[in-house]
Each structure stands twice: as C-alpha cells, then as structure tokens.
CSV table of C-alpha atoms in Angstrom, one decimal:
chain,number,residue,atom,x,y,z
A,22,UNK,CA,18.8,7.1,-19.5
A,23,UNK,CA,19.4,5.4,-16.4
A,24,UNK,CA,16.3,5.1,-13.6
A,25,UNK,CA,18.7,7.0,-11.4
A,26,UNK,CA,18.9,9.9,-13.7
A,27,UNK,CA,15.0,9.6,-13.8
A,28,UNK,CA,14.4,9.7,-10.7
A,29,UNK,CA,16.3,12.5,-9.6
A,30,UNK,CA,14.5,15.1,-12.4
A,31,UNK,CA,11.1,13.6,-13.0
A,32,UNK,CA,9.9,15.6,-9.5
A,33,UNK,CA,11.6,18.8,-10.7
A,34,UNK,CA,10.4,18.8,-14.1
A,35,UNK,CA,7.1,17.6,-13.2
A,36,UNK,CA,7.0,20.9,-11.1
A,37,UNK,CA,7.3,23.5,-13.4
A,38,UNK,CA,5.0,22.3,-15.6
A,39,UNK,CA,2.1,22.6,-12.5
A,40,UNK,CA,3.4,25.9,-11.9
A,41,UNK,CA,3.0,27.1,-15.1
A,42,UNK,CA,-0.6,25.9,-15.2
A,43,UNK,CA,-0.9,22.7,-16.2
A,44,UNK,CA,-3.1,20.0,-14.3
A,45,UNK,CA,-1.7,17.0,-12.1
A,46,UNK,CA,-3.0,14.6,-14.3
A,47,UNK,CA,-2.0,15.9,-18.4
A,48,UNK,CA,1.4,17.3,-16.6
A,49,UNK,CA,2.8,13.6,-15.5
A,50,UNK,CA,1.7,12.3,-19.2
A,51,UNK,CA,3.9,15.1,-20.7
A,52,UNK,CA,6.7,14.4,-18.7
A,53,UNK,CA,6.1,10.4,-19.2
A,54,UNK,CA,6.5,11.5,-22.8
A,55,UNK,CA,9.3,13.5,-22.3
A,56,UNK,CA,11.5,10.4,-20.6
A,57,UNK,CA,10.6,7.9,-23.4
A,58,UNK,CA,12.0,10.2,-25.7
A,59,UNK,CA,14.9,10.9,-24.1
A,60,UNK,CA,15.5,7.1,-23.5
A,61,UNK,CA,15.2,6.5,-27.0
A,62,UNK,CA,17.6,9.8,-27.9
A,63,UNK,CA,20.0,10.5,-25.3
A,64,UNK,CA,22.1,7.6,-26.0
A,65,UNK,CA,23.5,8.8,-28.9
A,66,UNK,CA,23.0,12.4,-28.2
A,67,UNK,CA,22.8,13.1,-24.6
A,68,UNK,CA,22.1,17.2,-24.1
A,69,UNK,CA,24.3,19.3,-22.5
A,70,UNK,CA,21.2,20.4,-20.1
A,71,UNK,CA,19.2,17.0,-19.5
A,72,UNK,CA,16.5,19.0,-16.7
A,73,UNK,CA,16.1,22.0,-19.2
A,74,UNK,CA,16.0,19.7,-22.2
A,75,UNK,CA,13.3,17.6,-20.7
A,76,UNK,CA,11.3,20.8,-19.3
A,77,UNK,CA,11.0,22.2,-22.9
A,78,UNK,CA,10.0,18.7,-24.4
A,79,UNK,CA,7.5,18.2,-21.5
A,80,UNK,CA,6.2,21.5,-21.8
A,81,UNK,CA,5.5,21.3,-26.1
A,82,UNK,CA,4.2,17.4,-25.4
A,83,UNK,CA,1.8,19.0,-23.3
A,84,UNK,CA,0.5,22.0,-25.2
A,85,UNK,CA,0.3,19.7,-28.1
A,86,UNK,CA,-2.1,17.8,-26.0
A,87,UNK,CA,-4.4,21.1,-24.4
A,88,UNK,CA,-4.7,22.2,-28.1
A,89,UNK,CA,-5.9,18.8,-29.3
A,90,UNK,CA,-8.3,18.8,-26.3
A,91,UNK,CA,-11.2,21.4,-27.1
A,92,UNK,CA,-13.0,21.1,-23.6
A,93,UNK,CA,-9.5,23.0,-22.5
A,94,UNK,CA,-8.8,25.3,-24.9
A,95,UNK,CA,-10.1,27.9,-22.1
A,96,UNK,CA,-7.5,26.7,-20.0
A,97,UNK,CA,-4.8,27.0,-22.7
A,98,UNK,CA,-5.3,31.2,-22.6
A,99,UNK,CA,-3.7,31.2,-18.9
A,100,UNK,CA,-1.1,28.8,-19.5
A,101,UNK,CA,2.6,30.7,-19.7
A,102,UNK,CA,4.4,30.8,-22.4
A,103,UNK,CA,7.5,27.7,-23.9
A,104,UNK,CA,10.3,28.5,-21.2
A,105,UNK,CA,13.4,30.0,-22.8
A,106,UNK,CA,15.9,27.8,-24.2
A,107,UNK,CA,18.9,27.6,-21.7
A,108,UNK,CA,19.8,25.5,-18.4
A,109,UNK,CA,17.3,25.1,-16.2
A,110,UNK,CA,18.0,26.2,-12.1
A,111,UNK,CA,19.3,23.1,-10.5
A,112,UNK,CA,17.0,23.2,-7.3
A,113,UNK,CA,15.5,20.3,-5.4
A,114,UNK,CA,11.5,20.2,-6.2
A,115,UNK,CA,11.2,17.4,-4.7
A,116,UNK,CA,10.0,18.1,-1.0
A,117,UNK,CA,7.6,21.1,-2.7
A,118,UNK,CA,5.8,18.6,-4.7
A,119,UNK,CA,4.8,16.5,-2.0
A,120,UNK,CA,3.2,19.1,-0.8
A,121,UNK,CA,1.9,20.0,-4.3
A,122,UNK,CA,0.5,16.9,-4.4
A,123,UNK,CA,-0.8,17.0,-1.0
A,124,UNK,CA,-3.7,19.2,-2.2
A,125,UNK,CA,-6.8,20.4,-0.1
A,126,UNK,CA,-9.7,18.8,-2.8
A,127,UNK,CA,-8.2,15.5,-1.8
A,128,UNK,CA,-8.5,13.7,0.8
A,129,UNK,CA,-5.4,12.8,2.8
A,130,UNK,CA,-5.7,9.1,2.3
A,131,UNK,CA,-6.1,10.1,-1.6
A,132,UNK,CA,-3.4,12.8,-1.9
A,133,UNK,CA,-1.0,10.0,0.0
A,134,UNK,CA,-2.1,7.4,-2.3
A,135,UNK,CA,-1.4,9.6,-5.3
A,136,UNK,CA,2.1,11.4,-4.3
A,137,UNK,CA,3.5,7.8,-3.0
A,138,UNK,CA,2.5,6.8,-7.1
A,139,UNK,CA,3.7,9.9,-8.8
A,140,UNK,CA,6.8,11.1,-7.2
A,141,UNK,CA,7.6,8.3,-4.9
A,142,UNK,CA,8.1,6.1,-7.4
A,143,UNK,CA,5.7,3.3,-5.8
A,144,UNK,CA,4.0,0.7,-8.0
A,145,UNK,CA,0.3,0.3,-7.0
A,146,UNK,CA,0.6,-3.2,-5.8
A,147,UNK,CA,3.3,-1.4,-3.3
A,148,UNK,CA,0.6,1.2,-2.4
A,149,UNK,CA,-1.9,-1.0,-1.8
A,150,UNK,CA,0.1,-3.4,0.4
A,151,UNK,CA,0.7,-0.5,2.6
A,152,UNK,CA,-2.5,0.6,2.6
A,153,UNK,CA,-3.9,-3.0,3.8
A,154,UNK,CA,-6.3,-2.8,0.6
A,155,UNK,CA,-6.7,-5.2,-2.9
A,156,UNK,CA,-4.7,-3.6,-5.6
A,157,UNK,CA,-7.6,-2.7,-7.6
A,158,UNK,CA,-9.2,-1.4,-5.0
A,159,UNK,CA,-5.7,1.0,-4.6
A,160,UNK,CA,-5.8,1.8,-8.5
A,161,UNK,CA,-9.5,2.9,-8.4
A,162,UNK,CA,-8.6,5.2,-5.0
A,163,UNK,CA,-5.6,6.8,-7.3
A,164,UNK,CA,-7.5,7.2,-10.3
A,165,UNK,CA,-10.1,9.0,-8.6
A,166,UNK,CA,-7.8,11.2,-7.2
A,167,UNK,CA,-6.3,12.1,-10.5
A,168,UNK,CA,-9.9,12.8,-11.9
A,169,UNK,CA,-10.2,15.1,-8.8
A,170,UNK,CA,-7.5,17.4,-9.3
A,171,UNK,CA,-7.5,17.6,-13.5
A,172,UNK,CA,-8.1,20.7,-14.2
A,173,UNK,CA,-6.9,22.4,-10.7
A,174,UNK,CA,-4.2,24.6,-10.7
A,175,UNK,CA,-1.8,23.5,-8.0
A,176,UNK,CA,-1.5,26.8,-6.0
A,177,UNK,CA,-2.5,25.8,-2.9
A,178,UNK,CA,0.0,23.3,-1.0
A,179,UNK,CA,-1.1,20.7,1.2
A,180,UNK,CA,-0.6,20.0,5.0
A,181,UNK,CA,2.4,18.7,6.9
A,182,UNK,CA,0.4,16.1,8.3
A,183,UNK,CA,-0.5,14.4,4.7
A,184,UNK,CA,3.1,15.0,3.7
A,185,UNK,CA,4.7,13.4,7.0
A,186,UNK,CA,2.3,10.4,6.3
A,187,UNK,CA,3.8,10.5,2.8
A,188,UNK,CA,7.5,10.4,3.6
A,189,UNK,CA,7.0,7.8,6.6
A,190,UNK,CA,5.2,5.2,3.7
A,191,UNK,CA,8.1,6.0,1.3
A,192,UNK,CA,10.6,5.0,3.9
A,193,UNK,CA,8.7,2.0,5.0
A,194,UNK,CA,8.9,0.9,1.5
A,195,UNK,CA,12.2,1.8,1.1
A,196,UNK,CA,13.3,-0.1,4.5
A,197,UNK,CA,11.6,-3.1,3.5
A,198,UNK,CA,10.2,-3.6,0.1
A,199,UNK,CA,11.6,-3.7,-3.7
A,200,UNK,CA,12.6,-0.5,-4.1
A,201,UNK,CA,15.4,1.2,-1.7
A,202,UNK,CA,13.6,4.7,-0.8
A,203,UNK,CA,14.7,4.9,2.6
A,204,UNK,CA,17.5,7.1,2.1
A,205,UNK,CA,15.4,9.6,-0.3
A,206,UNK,CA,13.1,9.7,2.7
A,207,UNK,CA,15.4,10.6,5.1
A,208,UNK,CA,16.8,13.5,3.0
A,209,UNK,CA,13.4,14.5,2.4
A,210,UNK,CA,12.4,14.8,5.4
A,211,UNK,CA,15.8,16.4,7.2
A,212,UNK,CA,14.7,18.9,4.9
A,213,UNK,CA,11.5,19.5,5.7
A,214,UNK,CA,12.6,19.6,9.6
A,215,UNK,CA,14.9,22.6,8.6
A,216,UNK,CA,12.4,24.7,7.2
A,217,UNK,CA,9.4,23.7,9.4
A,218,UNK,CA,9.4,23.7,13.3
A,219,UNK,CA,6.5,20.7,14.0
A,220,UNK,CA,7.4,18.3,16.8
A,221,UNK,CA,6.1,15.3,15.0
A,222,UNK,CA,8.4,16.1,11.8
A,223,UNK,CA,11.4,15.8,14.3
A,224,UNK,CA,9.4,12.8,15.6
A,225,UNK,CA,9.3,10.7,12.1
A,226,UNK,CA,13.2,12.1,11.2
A,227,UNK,CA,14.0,10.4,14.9
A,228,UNK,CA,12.3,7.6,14.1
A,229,UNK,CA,13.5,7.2,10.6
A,230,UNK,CA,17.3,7.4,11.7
A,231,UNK,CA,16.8,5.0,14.5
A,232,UNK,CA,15.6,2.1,12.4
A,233,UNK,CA,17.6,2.8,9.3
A,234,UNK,CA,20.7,2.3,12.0
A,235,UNK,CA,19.7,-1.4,12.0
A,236,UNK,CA,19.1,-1.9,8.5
A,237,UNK,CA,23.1,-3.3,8.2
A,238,UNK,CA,21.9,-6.1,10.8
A,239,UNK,CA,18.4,-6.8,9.7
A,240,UNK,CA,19.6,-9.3,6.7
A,241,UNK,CA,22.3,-12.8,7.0
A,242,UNK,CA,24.7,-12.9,4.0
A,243,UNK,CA,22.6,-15.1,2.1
A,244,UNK,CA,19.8,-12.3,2.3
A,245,UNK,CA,17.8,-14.1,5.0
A,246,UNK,CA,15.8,-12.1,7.8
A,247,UNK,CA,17.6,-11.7,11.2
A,248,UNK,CA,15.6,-10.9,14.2
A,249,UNK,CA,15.8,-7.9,16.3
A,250,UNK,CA,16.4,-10.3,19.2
A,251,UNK,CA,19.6,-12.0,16.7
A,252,UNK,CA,21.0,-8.9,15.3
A,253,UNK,CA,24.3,-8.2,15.4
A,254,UNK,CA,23.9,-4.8,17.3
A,255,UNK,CA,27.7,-3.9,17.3
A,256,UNK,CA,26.6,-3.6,13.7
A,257,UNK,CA,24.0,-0.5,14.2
A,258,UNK,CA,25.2,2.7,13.3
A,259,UNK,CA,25.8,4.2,16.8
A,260,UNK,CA,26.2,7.6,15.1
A,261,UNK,CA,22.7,7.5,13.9
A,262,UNK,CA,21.5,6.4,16.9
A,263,UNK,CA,22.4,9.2,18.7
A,264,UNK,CA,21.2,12.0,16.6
A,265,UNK,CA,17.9,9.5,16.6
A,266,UNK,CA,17.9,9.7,20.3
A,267,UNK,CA,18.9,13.9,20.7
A,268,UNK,CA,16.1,14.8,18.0
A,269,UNK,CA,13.3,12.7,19.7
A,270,UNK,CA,14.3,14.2,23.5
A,271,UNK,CA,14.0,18.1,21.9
A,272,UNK,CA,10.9,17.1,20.3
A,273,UNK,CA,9.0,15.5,23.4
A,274,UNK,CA,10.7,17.9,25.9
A,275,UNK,CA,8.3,20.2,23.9
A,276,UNK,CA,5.1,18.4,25.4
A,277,UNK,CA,3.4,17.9,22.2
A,278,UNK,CA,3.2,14.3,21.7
A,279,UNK,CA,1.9,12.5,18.1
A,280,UNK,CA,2.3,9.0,17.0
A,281,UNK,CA,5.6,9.2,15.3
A,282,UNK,CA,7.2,10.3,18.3
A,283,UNK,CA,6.2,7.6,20.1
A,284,UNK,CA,7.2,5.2,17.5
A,285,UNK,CA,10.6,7.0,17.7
A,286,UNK,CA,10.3,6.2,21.4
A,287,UNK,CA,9.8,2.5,21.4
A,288,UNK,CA,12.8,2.6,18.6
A,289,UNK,CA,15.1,4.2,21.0
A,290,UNK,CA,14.2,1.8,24.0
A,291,UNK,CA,15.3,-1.3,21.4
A,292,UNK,CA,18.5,0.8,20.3
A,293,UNK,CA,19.3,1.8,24.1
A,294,UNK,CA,19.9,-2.2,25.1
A,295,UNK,CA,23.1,-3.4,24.9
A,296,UNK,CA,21.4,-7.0,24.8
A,297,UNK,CA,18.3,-8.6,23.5
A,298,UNK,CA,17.7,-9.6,27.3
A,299,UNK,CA,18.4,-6.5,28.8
A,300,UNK,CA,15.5,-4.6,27.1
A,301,UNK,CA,13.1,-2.3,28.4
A,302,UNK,CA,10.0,-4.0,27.7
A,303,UNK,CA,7.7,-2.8,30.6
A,304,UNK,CA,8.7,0.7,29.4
A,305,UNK,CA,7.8,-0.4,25.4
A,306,UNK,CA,4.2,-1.3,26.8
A,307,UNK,CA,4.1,2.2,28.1
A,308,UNK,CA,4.9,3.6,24.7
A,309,UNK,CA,2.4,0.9,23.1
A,310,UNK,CA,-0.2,2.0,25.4
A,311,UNK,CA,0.3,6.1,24.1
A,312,UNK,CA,0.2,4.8,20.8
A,313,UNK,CA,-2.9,3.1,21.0
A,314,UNK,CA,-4.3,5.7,22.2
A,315,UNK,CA,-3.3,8.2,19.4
A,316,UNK,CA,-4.0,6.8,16.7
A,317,UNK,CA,-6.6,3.2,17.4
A,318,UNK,CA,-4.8,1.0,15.1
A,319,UNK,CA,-5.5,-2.4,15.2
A,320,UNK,CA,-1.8,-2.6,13.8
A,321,UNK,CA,-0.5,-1.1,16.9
A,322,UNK,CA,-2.5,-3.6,19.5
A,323,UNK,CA,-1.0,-6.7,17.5
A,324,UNK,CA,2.9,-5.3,18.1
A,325,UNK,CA,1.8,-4.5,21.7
A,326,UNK,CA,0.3,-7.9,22.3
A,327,UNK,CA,4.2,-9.3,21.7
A,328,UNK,CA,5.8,-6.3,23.9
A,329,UNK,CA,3.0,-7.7,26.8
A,330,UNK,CA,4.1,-11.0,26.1
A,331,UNK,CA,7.7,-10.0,26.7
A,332,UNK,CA,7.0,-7.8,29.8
A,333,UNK,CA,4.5,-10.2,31.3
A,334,UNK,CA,5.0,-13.5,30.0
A,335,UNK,CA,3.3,-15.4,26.9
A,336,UNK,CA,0.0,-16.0,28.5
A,337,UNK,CA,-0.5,-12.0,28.9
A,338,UNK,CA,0.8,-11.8,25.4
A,339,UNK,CA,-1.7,-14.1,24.1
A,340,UNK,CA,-4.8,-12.8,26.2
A,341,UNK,CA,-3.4,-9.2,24.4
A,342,UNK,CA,-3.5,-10.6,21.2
A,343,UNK,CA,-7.2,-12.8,21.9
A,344,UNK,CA,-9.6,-9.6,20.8
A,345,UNK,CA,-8.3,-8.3,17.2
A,346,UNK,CA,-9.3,-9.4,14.3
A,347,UNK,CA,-7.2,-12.6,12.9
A,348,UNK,CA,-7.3,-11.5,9.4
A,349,UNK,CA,-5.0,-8.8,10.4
A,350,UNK,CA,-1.2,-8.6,8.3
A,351,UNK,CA,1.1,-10.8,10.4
A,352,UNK,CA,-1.4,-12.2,12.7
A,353,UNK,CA,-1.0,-15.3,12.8
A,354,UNK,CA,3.0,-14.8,13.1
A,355,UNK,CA,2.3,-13.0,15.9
A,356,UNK,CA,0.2,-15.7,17.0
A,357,UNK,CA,3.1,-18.1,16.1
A,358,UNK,CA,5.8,-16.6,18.2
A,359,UNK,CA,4.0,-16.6,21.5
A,360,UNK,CA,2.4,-19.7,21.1
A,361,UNK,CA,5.9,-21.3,20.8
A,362,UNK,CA,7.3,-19.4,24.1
A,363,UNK,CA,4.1,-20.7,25.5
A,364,UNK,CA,5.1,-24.2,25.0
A,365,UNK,CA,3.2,-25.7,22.1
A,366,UNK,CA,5.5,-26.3,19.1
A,367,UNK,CA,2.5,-28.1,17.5
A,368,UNK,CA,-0.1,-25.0,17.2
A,369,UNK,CA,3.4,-22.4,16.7
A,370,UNK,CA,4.0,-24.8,13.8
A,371,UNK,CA,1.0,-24.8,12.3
A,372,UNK,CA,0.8,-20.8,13.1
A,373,UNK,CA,4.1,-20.3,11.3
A,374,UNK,CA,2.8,-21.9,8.0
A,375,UNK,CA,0.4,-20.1,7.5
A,376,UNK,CA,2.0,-17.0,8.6
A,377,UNK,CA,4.4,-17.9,5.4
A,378,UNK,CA,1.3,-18.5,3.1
A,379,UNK,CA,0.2,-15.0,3.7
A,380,UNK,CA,3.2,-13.1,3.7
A,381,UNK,CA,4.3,-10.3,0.6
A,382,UNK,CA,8.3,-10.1,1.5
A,383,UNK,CA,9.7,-13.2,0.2
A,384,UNK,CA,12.3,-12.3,2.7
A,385,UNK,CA,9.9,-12.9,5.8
A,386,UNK,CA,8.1,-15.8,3.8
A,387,UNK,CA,11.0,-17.8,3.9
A,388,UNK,CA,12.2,-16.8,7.6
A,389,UNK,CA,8.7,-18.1,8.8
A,390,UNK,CA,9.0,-21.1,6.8
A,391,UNK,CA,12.8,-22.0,8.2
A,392,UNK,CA,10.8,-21.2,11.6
A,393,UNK,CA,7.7,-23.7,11.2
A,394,UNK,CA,10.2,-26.5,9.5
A,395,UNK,CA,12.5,-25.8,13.0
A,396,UNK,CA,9.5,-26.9,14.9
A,397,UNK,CA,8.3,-29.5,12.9
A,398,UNK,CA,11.8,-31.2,13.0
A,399,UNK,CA,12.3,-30.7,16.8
A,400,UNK,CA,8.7,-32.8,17.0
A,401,UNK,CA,10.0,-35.6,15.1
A,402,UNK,CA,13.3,-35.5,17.1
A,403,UNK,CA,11.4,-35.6,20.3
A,404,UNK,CA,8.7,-39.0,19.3
C-alpha cells in the first residue's frame, strides 16, 4: 500500500473508530495495526473496499485490545457494535478530525502538537522544529497529551482558533520542510472557510494562496534557494494571487483584524510589486508594527527588523534588530544580511557561517554558505 493511499484513509478510518467510542490514543494503535496488515496483504489481495476493509480490521484490533485490558472492560459496555460488512461512505474526515483532535482537556499548544503528529502526518523532530523546542522536549508534550485524552470520548470538537493554528503549521511544513503538505492544507482549509464564516480563516486561506503562488520561484534548477528579492516573479501564479488578494480585502473590510490577516497583508504587498525595488516597504513596517502588536512574537520583531532596514536604511535595521534575543532561529542571518548592506563584508561573513551552522533546511544551509563563501572571496579579491 502506497503512503498516498495511507494518507488519504488513515484520517477517515481513524474517525469512526472515535465516534464509536474508542479513545484517541488505543484508536491510532488499532488503525497502525490495521495498515501494517494491509501492507503486508493487499499486494496480493487488494479488497475491493480498502476504507471499509480497514475500518473492520481497525475496529476488531481494537476490541481485541479493550478486552485484553481489564481497567477498560467498563468502557467496552458503551462501545457499538463491529460495523456491517459492506463499503464504507466515501466522505472526507479529514477537516472533522482536526477538530476532534482539537479537544477542550487539552491545551491548544498540546492539541496542535498532537493533531500536527497524528493526522498531519508530521514527524516529532518536524513538530518540534516548529515549535522552537528540543525534540524530546516535543515528544514528552505529545505524550502527555495522549495520556490526557485516553479514555475521553471525543464528543466535544475543539476551537477554530487551535484548528487554524493547526492547518497554518501543516502548510509551513508543507511549503518548506520534507514533506509536501501545502496543498492538503490549502484544501483543508478552503473547506473550513465554506462552512465557517471567521475572518481570520479567510485570513490564513489568503495568506496560504499568496505564498504557495511563489513556491514555483522559490527554488533554482539545481534545488538551490532563490530569494524573494531574485525570484523570477513572472513565474508566480497570478491567478492565485488574485483570489489571495480578493479574500484578504472581504475579510479586513469586515474590521476584525487577527494575525493571519496581517500576514496575508504583508504577502500581498510583496506579490503587488512588479519589481524587487519597487516594493512597498514603509507600508510592510505598518503591517509589522500590527503584527507585533497581536501576537508579541519575538519571531515577528526579527522579520520587521529587515522590513526597517529596507524602509529606513541598514542602520535602522540593525538598531531594530539590537534588543531580541540572538539565540533566536535565523538570527544571526538576519544579522548577516544587514550587516553586509551596511558595508562590512567581514562581520556579514562571519554572520553568514554561522547562520549555516545553525540552520535545519539543507536548502537554506547551503544558500548561506554560497553567501558567506561570496564574501569571503570578494575579500581576497579586494587585498
């Protein structure tokens, strides 16, 4: 069974079986269960009805497992009984369990951490490195949020808020990382706008659209990192632009501003310039500043410090940058960049190094390195 395939059923299967009363925790075994045993078995024999097939294994793996279990043989009076034999409904789960998994015993940095492992498909190293945390530090926060909902029936769905936080860290891992999510997000999430009117789920659909436009631009041919400032932008998908743009104007027209419409804001401002040059940078400060204030990230300062030191020159960039923490992710690239507009190659060198030694994308490792070894060979040049 390809990873396709099990991708596209584990949400739905894993679905029923919390709706028919089994917990978060013994309901992902069952269905873990389920797949190796069709990997091993549908080669030969694939079923006719792989969702309903797996949904009947799944279910029997885990009775088998509440009846071995006497501290739930309480539970195992409420459960329902073996669906029928026969094809299952072919309906999209998906979106539901996010907000399944989004439940109110968790907290939202919990029920983010444990959706983002369970349905999105996320390895915890990729959790963690969104999450700015150790890995072990990320597998301890998602095993304590499995503890926390074993044994609770999954009847109450979560918040939008938890399961826009959700979607947006599945599309940044999907823009950027190993594993292409960003299109799953985006379907997700177009969904989730048609059934729920919330101006920040128009906000992160806006924003979504208007930096998957670029993606065809954001890589060379040999895989290497291009700029924003060096993309090709006759390659950005105008048409995606522009329903970007038309869904972030309905959404602030309605006065209600959150932090993923002004993300989607800055976004448009880069996608609105026909050049590099020509962009709107006092304007992107702006946005910076209502970001800032929405949500405090440190995060959000850093990318504002280079918008300042576009707007205002490299000094105010730098005096931007001079009170957050330099342990921060991309830091000392930041750091880097201005120093070098400010005229010392040496220190933007050095910057860019070690910019390279702490970077996770191999991609941007090696796009820092070509930048420090740049510098460093102009220096020779010059002596």
């Amino acid at each position: 069974m390809d990873e396709a395939l099990i991708r596209s059923l584990t949400p739905s299967v894993l679905t029923v079986l919390v709706r028919r009363g089994a917990d978060f925790a013994a309901a992902e075994d069952a269905v873990q269960e389920a797949l190796l045993e069709a990997v091993r078995g549908w080669a030969d024999d694939p079923p006719r009805d792989p969702k309903g097939w797996l949904v009947t294994v799944a279910w029997r793996r885990f009775l088998d497992a509440a009846r071995a279990d006497t501290a739930r043989r309480r539970r195992e009076d409420r459960v329902e009984e073996e669906p029928a034999p026969g094809p299952a409904p072919d309906v999209d789960d998906t979106l539901q369990l996010y907000f399944l998994c989004a439940h109110p015993s968790l907290t939202p940095s919990s029920a983010v951490a444990l959706t983002l492992r369970a349905v999105g498909g996320l390895t915890t190293r990729q959790i963690a490195r969104a999450y700015l945390v150790p890995e072990a530090t990320m597998a301890q926060r998602i095993s304590r949020a499995k503890r926390t909902v074993s044994g609770v029936r999954f009847d109450r769905p979560g918040d939008v808020a938890t399961v826009l936080r959700v979607l947006y860290l599945v599309f940044n891992e999907g823009y950027s990382g190993d594993v292409d999510l960003a299109a799953e997000a985006i379907r997700l999430t177009r969904q989730l706008a048609a059934s729920v009117d919330h101006p920040e789920v128009a906000g992160l659909l806006a924003l979504m659209l208007l930096h998957h436009a670029r993606r065809a631009a954001r890589t060379a041919p040999d895989g290497s990192l291009v700029p924003l400032a060096e993309q090709d932008r006759g390659r950005w998908d105008t048409a995606s632009i522009a329903e970007g743009v038309a869904i972030l104007q309905a959404a602030l027209a309605r006065d209600r501003l959150g932090e993923f419409q002004a993300q989607a804001a800055i976004a448009a401002l880069h996608a609105d310039a026909p050049t590099a040059a020509e962009t709107d940078w006092v304007q992107i400060v702006e946005w910076y500043d209502e970001l800032a204030r929405l949500t405090g990230s440190p995060v959000v300062r850093l990318n504002r410090a280079v918008a300042v030191g576009e707007a205002d020159g490299p000094r105010a960039g730098l005096a931007a940058l001079a009170g957050l923490d330099e342990a921060l992710p991309r830091y000392a690239a930041v750091a880097a960049y201005l120093h070098e507009r400010d005229g010392d190659p040496d220190r933007a060198a050095r910057l860019y190094a070690e910019a390279a030694r702490k970077a996770t994308d191999l991609a941007e490792r090696d796009h820092l390195t070509r930048r420090a070894a740049r510098l460093n060979s102009r220096r020779r040049e010059d002596r």
